[in-house]
PDB file of C-alpha atoms in Angstrom:
ATOM      1  CA  GLN S   1       1.924  10.943 -16.804  1.00  0.00           C
ATOM      2  CA  VAL S   2       2.293   8.577 -13.881  1.00  0.00           C
ATOM      3  CA  GLN S   3      -0.701   6.371 -13.147  1.00  0.00           C
ATOM      4  CA  LEU S   4      -1.262   3.968 -10.277  1.00  0.00           C
ATOM      5  CA  VAL S   5      -4.083   1.427 -10.447  1.00  0.00           C
ATOM      6  CA  GLU S   6      -4.975  -0.695  -7.428  1.00  0.00           C
ATOM      7  CA  SER S   7      -6.919  -3.940  -7.424  1.00  0.00           C
ATOM      8  CA  GLY S   8      -7.637  -6.879  -5.155  1.00  0.00           C
ATOM      9  CA  GLY S   9      -9.898  -5.366  -2.532  1.00  0.00           C
ATOM     10  CA  GLY S  10     -13.130  -6.966  -1.420  1.00  0.00           C
ATOM     11  CA  LEU S  11     -15.219  -8.331   1.424  1.00  0.00           C
ATOM     12  CA  VAL S  12     -13.640 -10.958   3.652  1.00  0.00           C
ATOM     13  CA  GLN S  13     -14.396 -12.476   7.020  1.00  0.00           C
ATOM     14  CA  ALA S  14     -12.187 -11.791  10.010  1.00  0.00           C
ATOM     15  CA  GLY S  15      -9.158 -14.065   9.923  1.00  0.00           C
ATOM     16  CA  GLY S  16      -9.150 -14.213   6.145  1.00  0.00           C
ATOM     17  CA  SER S  17      -6.639 -12.969   3.592  1.00  0.00           C
ATOM     18  CA  LEU S  18      -6.486 -10.635   0.623  1.00  0.00           C
ATOM     19  CA  ARG S  19      -3.708  -9.574  -1.734  1.00  0.00           C
ATOM     20  CA  LEU S  20      -3.736  -6.054  -3.110  1.00  0.00           C
ATOM     21  CA  SER S  21      -1.902  -5.150  -6.295  1.00  0.00           C
ATOM     22  CA  CYS S  22      -0.879  -1.784  -7.707  1.00  0.00           C
ATOM     23  CA  VAL S  23       0.362  -1.383 -11.268  1.00  0.00           C
ATOM     24  CA  VAL S  24       2.389   1.727 -12.074  1.00  0.00           C
ATOM     25  CA  SER S  25       2.795   3.233 -15.523  1.00  0.00           C
ATOM     26  CA  GLY S  26       4.293   6.376 -17.024  1.00  0.00           C
ATOM     27  CA  ARG S  27       7.699   6.331 -15.359  1.00  0.00           C
ATOM     28  CA  THR S  28      10.468   3.880 -14.553  1.00  0.00           C
ATOM     29  CA  PHE S  29       8.925   1.912 -11.706  1.00  0.00           C
ATOM     30  CA  SER S  30      12.235   1.069 -10.066  1.00  0.00           C
ATOM     31  CA  SER S  31      12.920   4.775  -9.477  1.00  0.00           C
ATOM     32  CA  PHE S  32      10.099   4.943  -6.918  1.00  0.00           C
ATOM     33  CA  ALA S  33       9.818   4.018  -3.296  1.00  0.00           C
ATOM     34  CA  MET S  34       6.293   2.642  -2.871  1.00  0.00           C
ATOM     35  CA  ALA S  35       3.810   2.515  -0.038  1.00  0.00           C
ATOM     36  CA  TRP S  36       0.317   1.496   0.927  1.00  0.00           C
ATOM     37  CA  PHE S  37      -1.887   3.828   2.953  1.00  0.00           C
ATOM     38  CA  ARG S  38      -5.440   3.383   4.171  1.00  0.00           C
ATOM     39  CA  GLN S  39      -8.298   5.607   5.205  1.00  0.00           C
ATOM     40  CA  ALA S  40     -11.328   4.542   7.206  1.00  0.00           C
ATOM     41  CA  PRO S  41     -14.514   6.653   7.295  1.00  0.00           C
ATOM     42  CA  GLY S  42     -14.081   9.658   9.551  1.00  0.00           C
ATOM     43  CA  LYS S  43     -10.365   9.033  10.037  1.00  0.00           C
ATOM     44  CA  GLU S  44      -7.183  10.448   8.578  1.00  0.00           C
ATOM     45  CA  ARG S  45      -5.224   8.595   5.939  1.00  0.00           C
ATOM     46  CA  GLU S  46      -2.556   6.469   7.611  1.00  0.00           C
ATOM     47  CA  PHE S  47       0.607   4.731   6.494  1.00  0.00           C
ATOM     48  CA  VAL S  48       0.384   0.936   6.372  1.00  0.00           C
ATOM     49  CA  ALA S  49       3.547  -0.376   4.697  1.00  0.00           C
ATOM     50  CA  GLY S  50       6.380   0.825   2.486  1.00  0.00           C
ATOM     51  CA  ILE S  51       9.174  -0.599   0.367  1.00  0.00           C
ATOM     52  CA  ASP S  52      12.270   0.982  -1.131  1.00  0.00           C
ATOM     53  CA  TRP S  53      13.089   0.949  -4.832  1.00  0.00           C
ATOM     54  CA  SER S  54      15.023  -2.319  -4.672  1.00  0.00           C
ATOM     55  CA  GLY S  55      12.730  -4.214  -2.329  1.00  0.00           C
ATOM     56  CA  ALA S  56      15.528  -4.679   0.183  1.00  0.00           C
ATOM     57  CA  SER S  57      14.016  -2.398   2.811  1.00  0.00           C
ATOM     58  CA  THR S  58      10.457  -2.526   4.123  1.00  0.00           C
ATOM     59  CA  PHE S  59       8.616  -0.787   6.919  1.00  0.00           C
ATOM     60  CA  TYR S  60       5.249  -1.394   8.579  1.00  0.00           C
ATOM     61  CA  THR S  61       2.976   0.366  10.983  1.00  0.00           C
ATOM     62  CA  ASP S  62       2.806  -1.499  14.281  1.00  0.00           C
ATOM     63  CA  SER S  63      -0.798  -2.641  13.918  1.00  0.00           C
ATOM     64  CA  VAL S  64      -0.049  -4.760  10.827  1.00  0.00           C
ATOM     65  CA  LYS S  65       3.395  -6.147  11.670  1.00  0.00           C
ATOM     66  CA  GLY S  66       3.434  -9.919  11.385  1.00  0.00           C
ATOM     67  CA  ARG S  67       0.161  -9.946   9.408  1.00  0.00           C
ATOM     68  CA  PHE S  68       0.842  -7.872   6.273  1.00  0.00           C
ATOM     69  CA  ALA S  69       3.714  -8.144   3.800  1.00  0.00           C
ATOM     70  CA  ILE S  70       4.664  -5.647   1.106  1.00  0.00           C
ATOM     71  CA  SER S  71       6.638  -6.724  -1.957  1.00  0.00           C
ATOM     72  CA  ARG S  72       7.389  -5.481  -5.450  1.00  0.00           C
ATOM     73  CA  ASP S  73       8.094  -6.860  -8.907  1.00  0.00           C
ATOM     74  CA  ASN S  74      10.134  -4.284 -10.796  1.00  0.00           C
ATOM     75  CA  ALA S  75       9.965  -6.298 -14.006  1.00  0.00           C
ATOM     76  CA  ASN S  76       6.166  -6.001 -13.992  1.00  0.00           C
ATOM     77  CA  ASN S  77       5.839  -2.516 -12.456  1.00  0.00           C
ATOM     78  CA  THR S  78       3.754  -3.875  -9.603  1.00  0.00           C
ATOM     79  CA  VAL S  79       3.713  -3.556  -5.831  1.00  0.00           C
ATOM     80  CA  TYR S  80       1.743  -5.960  -3.661  1.00  0.00           C
ATOM     81  CA  LEU S  81       0.282  -6.013  -0.176  1.00  0.00           C
ATOM     82  CA  GLN S  82      -0.420  -9.466   1.194  1.00  0.00           C
ATOM     83  CA  MET S  83      -2.843  -9.136   4.095  1.00  0.00           C
ATOM     84  CA  ASN S  84      -3.342 -12.111   6.410  1.00  0.00           C
ATOM     85  CA  ARG S  85      -5.342 -12.593   9.619  1.00  0.00           C
ATOM     86  CA  LEU S  86      -7.482  -9.626   8.725  1.00  0.00           C
ATOM     87  CA  LYS S  87      -9.424  -7.840  11.459  1.00  0.00           C
ATOM     88  CA  PRO S  88     -12.542  -5.651  11.281  1.00  0.00           C
ATOM     89  CA  GLU S  89     -10.360  -2.659  12.176  1.00  0.00           C
ATOM     90  CA  ASP S  90      -8.455  -3.182   8.905  1.00  0.00           C
ATOM     91  CA  THR S  91     -11.582  -2.074   7.035  1.00  0.00           C
ATOM     92  CA  ALA S  92     -10.666   0.964   4.929  1.00  0.00           C
ATOM     93  CA  LEU S  93     -10.013   2.322   1.471  1.00  0.00           C
ATOM     94  CA  TYR S  94      -6.473   1.262   0.616  1.00  0.00           C
ATOM     95  CA  TYR S  95      -4.291   3.512  -1.529  1.00  0.00           C
ATOM     96  CA  CYS S  96      -1.069   2.831  -3.364  1.00  0.00           C
ATOM     97  CA  ALA S  97       1.442   5.704  -3.450  1.00  0.00           C
ATOM     98  CA  ALA S  98       4.790   6.433  -5.097  1.00  0.00           C
ATOM     99  CA  THR S  99       7.584   8.834  -4.253  1.00  0.00           C
ATOM    100  CA  ASP S 100      10.821   9.928  -5.904  1.00  0.00           C
ATOM    101  CA  HIS S 101      12.266  10.391  -2.441  1.00  0.00           C
ATOM    102  CA  THR S 102      13.319   7.848   0.146  1.00  0.00           C
ATOM    103  CA  LEU S 103      10.839   5.590   1.888  1.00  0.00           C
ATOM    104  CA  ALA S 104       8.759   7.549   4.389  1.00  0.00           C
ATOM    105  CA  THR S 105       5.538   7.312   6.378  1.00  0.00           C
ATOM    106  CA  MET S 106       4.162  10.824   5.788  1.00  0.00           C
ATOM    107  CA  THR S 107       1.530  11.373   3.114  1.00  0.00           C
ATOM    108  CA  HIS S 108       3.024  14.650   1.851  1.00  0.00           C
ATOM    109  CA  VAL S 109       6.218  12.869   0.727  1.00  0.00           C
ATOM    110  CA  TYR S 110       4.310  10.860  -1.873  1.00  0.00           C
ATOM    111  CA  ASP S 111       3.919  12.445  -5.273  1.00  0.00           C
ATOM    112  CA  TYR S 112       1.574  10.006  -6.950  1.00  0.00           C
ATOM    113  CA  TRP S 113      -1.547   8.217  -5.721  1.00  0.00           C
ATOM    114  CA  GLY S 114      -3.999   5.651  -6.979  1.00  0.00           C
ATOM    115  CA  GLN S 115      -7.778   5.876  -6.642  1.00  0.00           C
ATOM    116  CA  GLY S 116      -7.978   3.277  -3.902  1.00  0.00           C
ATOM    117  CA  THR S 117      -9.458  -0.184  -3.449  1.00  0.00           C
ATOM    118  CA  GLN S 118     -11.969  -0.977  -0.713  1.00  0.00           C
ATOM    119  CA  VAL S 119     -11.215  -3.628   1.892  1.00  0.00           C
ATOM    120  CA  THR S 120     -14.063  -4.648   4.183  1.00  0.00           C
ATOM    121  CA  VAL S 121     -13.547  -7.176   6.967  1.00  0.00           C
ATOM    122  CA  SER S 122     -16.658  -8.578   8.609  1.00  0.00           C
ATOM    123  CA  SER S 123     -16.687  -9.879  12.168  1.00  0.00           C
TER     124      SER S 123
END
């Protein structure tokens, strides 16, 4: 059984930083492409960043380019999201997701999801 457990969320002032972590268990981590999604109240879940199995290829939604960085440590079954220069509009529940397929931005491609970690950015 594949499990994804996120951590690292919290309350931060605008301009601050947070690093999210997601630990994966139950399958060979390096077989997955990984992604972070987020969902704000009243909005649909949206793709934030993704990384292929090797870490060589990454992709970001336009609103976080230059501020967020996704990375992975295959030896420790962990994917990270470093979030810098946070804005109030980044406030959301952040989810880690894994897929057996290639890196993609659509939610339906991802087979496994964590429970989410809350990020709140105050102005």
